[in-house]
Coordinates of C-alpha atoms and ligand atoms in Angstrom, one line a residue:
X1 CA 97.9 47.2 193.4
X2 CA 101.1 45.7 193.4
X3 CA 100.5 43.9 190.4
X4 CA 99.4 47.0 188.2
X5 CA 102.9 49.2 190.1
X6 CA 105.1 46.0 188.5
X7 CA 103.4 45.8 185.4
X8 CA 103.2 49.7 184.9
X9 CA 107.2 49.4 185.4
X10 CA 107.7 46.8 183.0
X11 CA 105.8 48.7 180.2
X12 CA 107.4 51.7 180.7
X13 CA 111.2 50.5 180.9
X14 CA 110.5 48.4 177.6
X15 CA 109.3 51.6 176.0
X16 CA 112.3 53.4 177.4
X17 CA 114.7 50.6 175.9
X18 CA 112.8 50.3 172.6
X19 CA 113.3 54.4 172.5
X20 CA 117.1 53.7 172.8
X21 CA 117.4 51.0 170.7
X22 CA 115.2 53.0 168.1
X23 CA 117.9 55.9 168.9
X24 CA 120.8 54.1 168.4
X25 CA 120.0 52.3 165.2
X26 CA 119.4 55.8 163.6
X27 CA 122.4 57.1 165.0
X28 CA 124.4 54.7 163.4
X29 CA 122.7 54.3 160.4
X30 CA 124.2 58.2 159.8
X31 CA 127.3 57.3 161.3
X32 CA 127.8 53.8 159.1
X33 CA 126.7 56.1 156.3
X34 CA 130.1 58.3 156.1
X35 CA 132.2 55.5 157.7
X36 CA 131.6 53.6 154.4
X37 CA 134.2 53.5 152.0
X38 CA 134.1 53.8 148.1
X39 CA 136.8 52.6 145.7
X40 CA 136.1 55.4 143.1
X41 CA 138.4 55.9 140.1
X42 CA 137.1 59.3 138.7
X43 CA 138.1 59.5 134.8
X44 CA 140.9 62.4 134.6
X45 CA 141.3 65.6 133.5
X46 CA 143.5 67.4 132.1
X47 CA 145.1 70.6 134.7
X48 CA 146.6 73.3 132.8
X49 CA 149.7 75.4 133.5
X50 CA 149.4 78.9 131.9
X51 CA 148.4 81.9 133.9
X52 CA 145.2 82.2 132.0
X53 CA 144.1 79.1 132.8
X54 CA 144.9 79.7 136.3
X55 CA 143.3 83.1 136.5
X56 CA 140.0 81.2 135.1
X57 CA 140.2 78.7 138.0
X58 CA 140.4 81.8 140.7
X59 CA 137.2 83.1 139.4
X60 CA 135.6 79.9 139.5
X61 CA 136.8 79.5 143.1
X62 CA 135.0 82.5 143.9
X63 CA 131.7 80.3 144.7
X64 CA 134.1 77.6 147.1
X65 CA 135.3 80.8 149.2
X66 CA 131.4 80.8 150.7
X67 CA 132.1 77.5 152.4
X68 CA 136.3 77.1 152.1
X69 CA 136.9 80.5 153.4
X70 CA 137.7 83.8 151.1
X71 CA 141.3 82.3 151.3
X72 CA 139.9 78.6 150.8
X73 CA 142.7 77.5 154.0
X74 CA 138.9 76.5 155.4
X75 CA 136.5 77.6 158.7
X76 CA 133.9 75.8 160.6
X77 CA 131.2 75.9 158.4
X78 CA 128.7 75.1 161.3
X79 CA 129.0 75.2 164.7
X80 CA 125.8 74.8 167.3
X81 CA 126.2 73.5 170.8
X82 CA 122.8 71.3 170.0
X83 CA 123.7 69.7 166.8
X84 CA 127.9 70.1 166.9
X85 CA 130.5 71.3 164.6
X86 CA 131.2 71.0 160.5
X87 CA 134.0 72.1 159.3
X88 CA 135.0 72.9 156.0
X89 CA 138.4 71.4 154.5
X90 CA 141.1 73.6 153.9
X91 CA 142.0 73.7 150.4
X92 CA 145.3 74.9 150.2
X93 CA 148.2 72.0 150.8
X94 CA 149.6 73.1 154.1
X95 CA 150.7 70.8 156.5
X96 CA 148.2 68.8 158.2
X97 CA 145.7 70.6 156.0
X98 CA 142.8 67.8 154.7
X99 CA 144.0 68.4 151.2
X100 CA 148.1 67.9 152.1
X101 CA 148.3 65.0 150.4
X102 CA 146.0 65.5 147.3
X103 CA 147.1 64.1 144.1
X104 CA 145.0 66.0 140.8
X105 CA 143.3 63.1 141.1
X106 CA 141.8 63.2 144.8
X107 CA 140.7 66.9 143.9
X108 CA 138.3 65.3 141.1
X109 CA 136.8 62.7 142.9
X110 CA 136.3 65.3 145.9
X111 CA 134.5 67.7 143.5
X112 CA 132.8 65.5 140.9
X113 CA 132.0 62.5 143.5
X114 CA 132.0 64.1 147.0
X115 CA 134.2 61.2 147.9
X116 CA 137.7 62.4 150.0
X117 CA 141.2 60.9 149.5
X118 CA 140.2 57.9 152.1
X119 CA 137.1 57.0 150.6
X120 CA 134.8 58.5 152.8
X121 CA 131.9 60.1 151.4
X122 CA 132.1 64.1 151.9
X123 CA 129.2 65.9 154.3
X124 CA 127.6 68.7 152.7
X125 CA 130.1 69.6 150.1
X126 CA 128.2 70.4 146.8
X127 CA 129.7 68.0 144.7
X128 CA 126.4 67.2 142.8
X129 CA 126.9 71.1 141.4
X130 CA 130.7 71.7 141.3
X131 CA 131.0 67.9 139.8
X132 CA 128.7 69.0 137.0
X133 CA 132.1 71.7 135.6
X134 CA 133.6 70.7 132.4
X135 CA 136.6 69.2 132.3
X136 CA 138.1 72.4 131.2
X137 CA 136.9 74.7 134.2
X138 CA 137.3 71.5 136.5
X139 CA 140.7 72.1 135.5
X140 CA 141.3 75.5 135.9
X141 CA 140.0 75.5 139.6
X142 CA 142.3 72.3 140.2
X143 CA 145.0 74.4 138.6
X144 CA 144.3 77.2 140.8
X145 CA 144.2 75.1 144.0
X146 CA 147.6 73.8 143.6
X147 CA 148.9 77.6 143.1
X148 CA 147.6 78.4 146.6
X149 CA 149.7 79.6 149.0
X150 CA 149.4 77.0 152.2
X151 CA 147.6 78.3 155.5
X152 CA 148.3 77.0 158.0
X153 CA 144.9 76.4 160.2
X154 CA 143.6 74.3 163.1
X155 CA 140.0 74.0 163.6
X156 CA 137.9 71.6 165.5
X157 CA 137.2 68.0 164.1
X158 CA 133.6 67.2 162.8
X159 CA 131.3 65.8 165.8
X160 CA 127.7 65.7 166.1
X161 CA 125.9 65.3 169.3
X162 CA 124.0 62.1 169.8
X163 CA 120.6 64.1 169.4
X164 CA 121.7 65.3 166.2
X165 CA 123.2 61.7 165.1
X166 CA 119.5 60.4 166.0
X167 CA 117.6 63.3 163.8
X168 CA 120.6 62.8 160.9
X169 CA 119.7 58.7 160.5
X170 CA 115.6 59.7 160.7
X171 CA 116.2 61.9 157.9
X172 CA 114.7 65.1 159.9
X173 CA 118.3 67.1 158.3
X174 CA 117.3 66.4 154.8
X175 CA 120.5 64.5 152.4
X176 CA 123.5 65.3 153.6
X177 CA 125.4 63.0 151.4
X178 CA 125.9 64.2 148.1
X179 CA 127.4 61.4 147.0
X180 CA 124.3 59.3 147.4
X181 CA 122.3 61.9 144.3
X182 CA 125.2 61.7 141.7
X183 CA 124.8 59.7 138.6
X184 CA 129.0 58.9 139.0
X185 CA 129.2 57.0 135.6
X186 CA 128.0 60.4 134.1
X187 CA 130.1 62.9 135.4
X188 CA 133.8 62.5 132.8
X189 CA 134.8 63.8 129.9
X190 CA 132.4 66.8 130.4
X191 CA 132.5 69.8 128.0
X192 CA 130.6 73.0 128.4
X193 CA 129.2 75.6 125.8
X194 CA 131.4 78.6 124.1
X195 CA 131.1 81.1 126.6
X196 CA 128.3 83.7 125.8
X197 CA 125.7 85.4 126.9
X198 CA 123.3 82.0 125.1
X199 CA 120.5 80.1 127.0
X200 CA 122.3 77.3 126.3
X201 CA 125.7 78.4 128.2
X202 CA 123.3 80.0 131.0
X203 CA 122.0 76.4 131.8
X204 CA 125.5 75.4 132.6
X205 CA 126.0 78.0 134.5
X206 CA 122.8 77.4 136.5
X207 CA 123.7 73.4 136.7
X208 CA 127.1 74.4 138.1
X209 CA 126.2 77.0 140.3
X210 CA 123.1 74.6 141.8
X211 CA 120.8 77.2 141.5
X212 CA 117.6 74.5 141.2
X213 CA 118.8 73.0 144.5
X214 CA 117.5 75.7 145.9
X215 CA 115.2 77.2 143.5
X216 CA 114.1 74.5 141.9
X217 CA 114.1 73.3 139.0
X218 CA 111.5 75.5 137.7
X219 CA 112.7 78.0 139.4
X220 CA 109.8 78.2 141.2
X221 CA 111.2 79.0 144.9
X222 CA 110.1 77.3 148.3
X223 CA 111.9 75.9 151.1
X224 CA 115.7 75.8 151.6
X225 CA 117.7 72.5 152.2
X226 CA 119.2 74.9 154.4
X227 CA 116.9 74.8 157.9
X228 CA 117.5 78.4 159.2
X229 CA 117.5 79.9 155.6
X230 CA 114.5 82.8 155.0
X231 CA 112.1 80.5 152.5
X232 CA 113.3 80.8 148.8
X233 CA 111.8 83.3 146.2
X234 CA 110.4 82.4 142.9
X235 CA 112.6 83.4 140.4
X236 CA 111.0 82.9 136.8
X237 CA 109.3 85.0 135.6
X238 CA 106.1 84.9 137.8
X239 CA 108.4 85.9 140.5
X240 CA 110.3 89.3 141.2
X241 CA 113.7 88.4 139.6
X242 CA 111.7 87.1 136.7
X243 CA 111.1 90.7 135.9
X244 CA 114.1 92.5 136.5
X245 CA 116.0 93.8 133.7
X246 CA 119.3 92.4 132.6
X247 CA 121.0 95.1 134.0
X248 CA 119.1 95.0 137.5
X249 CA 119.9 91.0 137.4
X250 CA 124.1 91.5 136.8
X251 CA 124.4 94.4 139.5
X252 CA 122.6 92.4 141.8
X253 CA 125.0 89.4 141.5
X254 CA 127.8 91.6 141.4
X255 CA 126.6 93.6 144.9
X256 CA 124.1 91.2 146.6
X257 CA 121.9 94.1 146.6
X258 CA 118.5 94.1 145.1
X259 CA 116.9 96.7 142.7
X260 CA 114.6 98.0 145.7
X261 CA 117.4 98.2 147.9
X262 CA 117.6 94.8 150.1
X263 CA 121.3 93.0 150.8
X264 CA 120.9 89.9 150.8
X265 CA 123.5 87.5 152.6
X266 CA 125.2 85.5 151.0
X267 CA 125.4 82.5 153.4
X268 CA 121.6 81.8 152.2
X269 CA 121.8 83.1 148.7
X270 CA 125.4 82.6 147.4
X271 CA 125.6 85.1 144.6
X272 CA 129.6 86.1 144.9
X273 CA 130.1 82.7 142.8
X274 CA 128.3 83.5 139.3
X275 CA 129.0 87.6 140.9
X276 CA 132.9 86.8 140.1
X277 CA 132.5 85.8 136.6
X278 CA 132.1 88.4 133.6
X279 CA 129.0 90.0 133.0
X280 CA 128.3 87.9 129.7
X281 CA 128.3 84.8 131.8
X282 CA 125.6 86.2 134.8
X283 CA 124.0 87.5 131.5
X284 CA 123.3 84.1 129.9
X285 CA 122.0 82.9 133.5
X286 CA 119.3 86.1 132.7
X287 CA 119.0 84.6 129.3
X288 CA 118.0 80.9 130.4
X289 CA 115.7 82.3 133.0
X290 CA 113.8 84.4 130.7
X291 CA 113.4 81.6 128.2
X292 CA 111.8 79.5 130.8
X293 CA 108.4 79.0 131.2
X294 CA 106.7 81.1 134.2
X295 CA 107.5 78.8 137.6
X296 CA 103.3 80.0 138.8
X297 CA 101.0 79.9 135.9
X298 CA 98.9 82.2 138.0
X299 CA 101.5 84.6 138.3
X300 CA 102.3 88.2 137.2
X301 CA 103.1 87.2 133.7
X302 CA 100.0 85.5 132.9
X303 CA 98.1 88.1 135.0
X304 CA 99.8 90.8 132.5
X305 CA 98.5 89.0 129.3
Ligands
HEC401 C1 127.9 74.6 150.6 C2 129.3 74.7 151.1 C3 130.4 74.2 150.2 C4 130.7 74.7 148.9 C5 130.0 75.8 148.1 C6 131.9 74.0 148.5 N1 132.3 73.1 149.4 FE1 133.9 71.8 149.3 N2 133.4 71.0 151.1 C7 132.4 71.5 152.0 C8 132.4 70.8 153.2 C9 131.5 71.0 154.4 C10 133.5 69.9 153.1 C11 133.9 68.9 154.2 C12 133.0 67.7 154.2 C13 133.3 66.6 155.2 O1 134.2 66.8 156.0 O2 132.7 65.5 155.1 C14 134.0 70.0 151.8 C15 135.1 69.3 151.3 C16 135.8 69.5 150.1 C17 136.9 68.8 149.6 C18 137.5 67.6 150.2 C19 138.6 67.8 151.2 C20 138.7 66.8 152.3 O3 138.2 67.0 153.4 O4 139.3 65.7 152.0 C21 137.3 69.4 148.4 C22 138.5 69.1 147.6 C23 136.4 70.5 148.2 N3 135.5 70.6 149.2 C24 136.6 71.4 147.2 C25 135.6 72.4 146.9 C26 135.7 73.3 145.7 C27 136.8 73.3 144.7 C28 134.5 74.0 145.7 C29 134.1 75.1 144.7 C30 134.1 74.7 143.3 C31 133.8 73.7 146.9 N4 134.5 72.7 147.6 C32 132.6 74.2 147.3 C33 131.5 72.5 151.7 C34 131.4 73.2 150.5
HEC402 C1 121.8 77.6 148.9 C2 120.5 77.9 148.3 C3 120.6 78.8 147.1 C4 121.3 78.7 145.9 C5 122.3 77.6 145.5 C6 120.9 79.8 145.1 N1 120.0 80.6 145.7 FE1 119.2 82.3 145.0 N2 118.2 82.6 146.7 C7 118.2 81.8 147.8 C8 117.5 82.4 148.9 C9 117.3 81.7 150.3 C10 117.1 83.7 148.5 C11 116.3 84.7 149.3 C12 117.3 85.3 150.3 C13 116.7 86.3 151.2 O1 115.5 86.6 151.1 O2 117.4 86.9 152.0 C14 117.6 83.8 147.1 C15 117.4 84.9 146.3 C16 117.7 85.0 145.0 C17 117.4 86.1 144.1 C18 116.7 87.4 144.5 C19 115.2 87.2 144.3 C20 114.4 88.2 145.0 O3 113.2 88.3 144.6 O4 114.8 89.0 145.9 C21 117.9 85.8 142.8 C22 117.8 86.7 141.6 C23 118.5 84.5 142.9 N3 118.4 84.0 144.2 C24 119.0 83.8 141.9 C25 119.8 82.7 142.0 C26 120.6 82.1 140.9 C27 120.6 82.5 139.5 C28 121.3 81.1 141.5 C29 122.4 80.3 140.8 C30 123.5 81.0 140.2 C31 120.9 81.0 142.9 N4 120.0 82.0 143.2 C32 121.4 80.0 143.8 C33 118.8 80.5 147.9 C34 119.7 80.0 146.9

């Protein structure tokens, strides 16, 4: 009896200390991950002076303000007792702000390779989309940065809880490092399309906007990166949106409000981003839609025929 008591104990605290090894390599396999640091020289671009230029780069802005705060000086982007806190940077250069010290250069390898001033690889930050801006509008919203006024805001310092370390190195959070999906040789000397209400320019749009990363890239719908986001709709045009008309598609990016009424919130669809531009632009994201095959072949469309 004695025997089996011991040997039971044995078993069990190995399988105890082989959960806890288990635990901690995960947990520092996500921790090592943004400890790493990358010597990145990002190609430059040029930043403009003139107001236009500027005024261009405060519309583009529009789709930071979702994470940055409507007056980009940051918030805590996430904050959950069980998993911890994420904050977003503030963007404007106020003392002891993340950007203080930002040369034109930091802010491109930030937005093009979601890699911040030390090296570190950014959590989160979208860089796979906003690095995907041409040089021009990469400008303009750099241009626009530096005219910000600087706010002056404290907020907590990013911190997970060891749970949430474990679950991060097992994967169970999905990629959180954009740095680790962009093809980094690719993204300088970019150039965009003549702004119109084309396909062509509505792709752009789409690829700088990261529409597919939701929708993907069939526009097809189905689960968010985002864990507690409602599932996402198809949007071709075997899904609702699909069929809306032009019209019904740029009052809906310009309210968040759907033709049959719903308001949807834009911390699980962000449409204030393409919302802020002029109507030709959401109009060529209609455009590109439309001249995409149906995401369901067994959808309305075919159904129709
Ligand atoms: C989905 C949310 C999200 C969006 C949209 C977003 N960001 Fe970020 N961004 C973040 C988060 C979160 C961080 C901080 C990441 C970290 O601490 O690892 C960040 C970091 C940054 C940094 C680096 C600052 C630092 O900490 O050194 C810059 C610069 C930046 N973002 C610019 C932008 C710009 C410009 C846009 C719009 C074109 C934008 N971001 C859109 C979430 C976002
Ligand atoms: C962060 C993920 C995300 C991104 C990025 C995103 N969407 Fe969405 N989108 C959603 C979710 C989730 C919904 C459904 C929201 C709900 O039901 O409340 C949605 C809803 C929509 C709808 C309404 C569809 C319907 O049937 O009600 C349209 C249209 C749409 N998105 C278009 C776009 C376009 C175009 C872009 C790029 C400019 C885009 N979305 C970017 C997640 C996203």
């Amino acid at each position: 009896m004695k025997k089996i008591l011991k040997w039971t104990g044995i078993t069990l605290l190995s399988l105890v200390l082989l959960v806890l090894l288990a635990s901690w390599i995960l947990a520092s396999k996500f921790n090592n991950k943004f400890e790493k640091v990358y010597d990145l020289q990002p190609a430059p671009v040029a930043i403009p002076t003139d107001s236009a230029s500027v005024e261009r780069g405060r519309m583009l802005a529009v789709g930071c303000t979702g994470c940055h705060g409507s007056d980009l000086g940051g918030k805590v982007f996430f904050d959950d007792p069980n998993i911890g806190v994420l904050p977003s940077s503030n963007l404007t250069r106020a003392a002891g702000s993340e950007t203080e010290g930002y040369t034109d250069e930091d802010f491109v390898r930030a937005i093009r390779h979601a890699v911040n001033k030390k090296g570190h690889p950014l959590m989160v930050m979208p860089s796979e989309s906003t690095g995907q801006m041409s040089d021009e509008d990469l400008g303009c919203v750099i241009a626009y940065l530096k005219s910000l006024p600087p706010i002056d805001r404290q907020f907590e310092k990013r911190h997970f809880t060891y749970m949430s370390q474990v679950m991060a190195g097992a994967g169970l959070f999905g990629n959180l490092s954009p740095y680790d999906i962009i093809e980094h040789d690719k993204v300088k000397n970019l150039t965009a399309p003549p702004i119109s209400n084309s396909a062509e320019y509505g792709e752009y749009m789409v690829r700088v906007h990261g529409c597919k990363s939701c929708h993907n890239p069939n526009f097809g719908g189905g689960k968010s990166p985002d864990p507690v986001s409602p599932p996402v709709p198809d949007i071709s045009t075997s899904g609702i949106a699909g069929n809306w008309t032009k019209e019904e598609f740029i009052s809906f990016f310009k309210t968040g409000k759907t033709p049959d009424g719903r308001l949807l919130n834009s911390q699980f669809m962000p449409y204030e981003g393409l919302g802020a531009l002029p109507a030709v632009e959401i109009e060529s994201v209609y455009n590109y839609i439309q001249s995409m095959p149906p995401a369901n072949q067994t959808g309305k469309k075919i159904a129709e025929k």
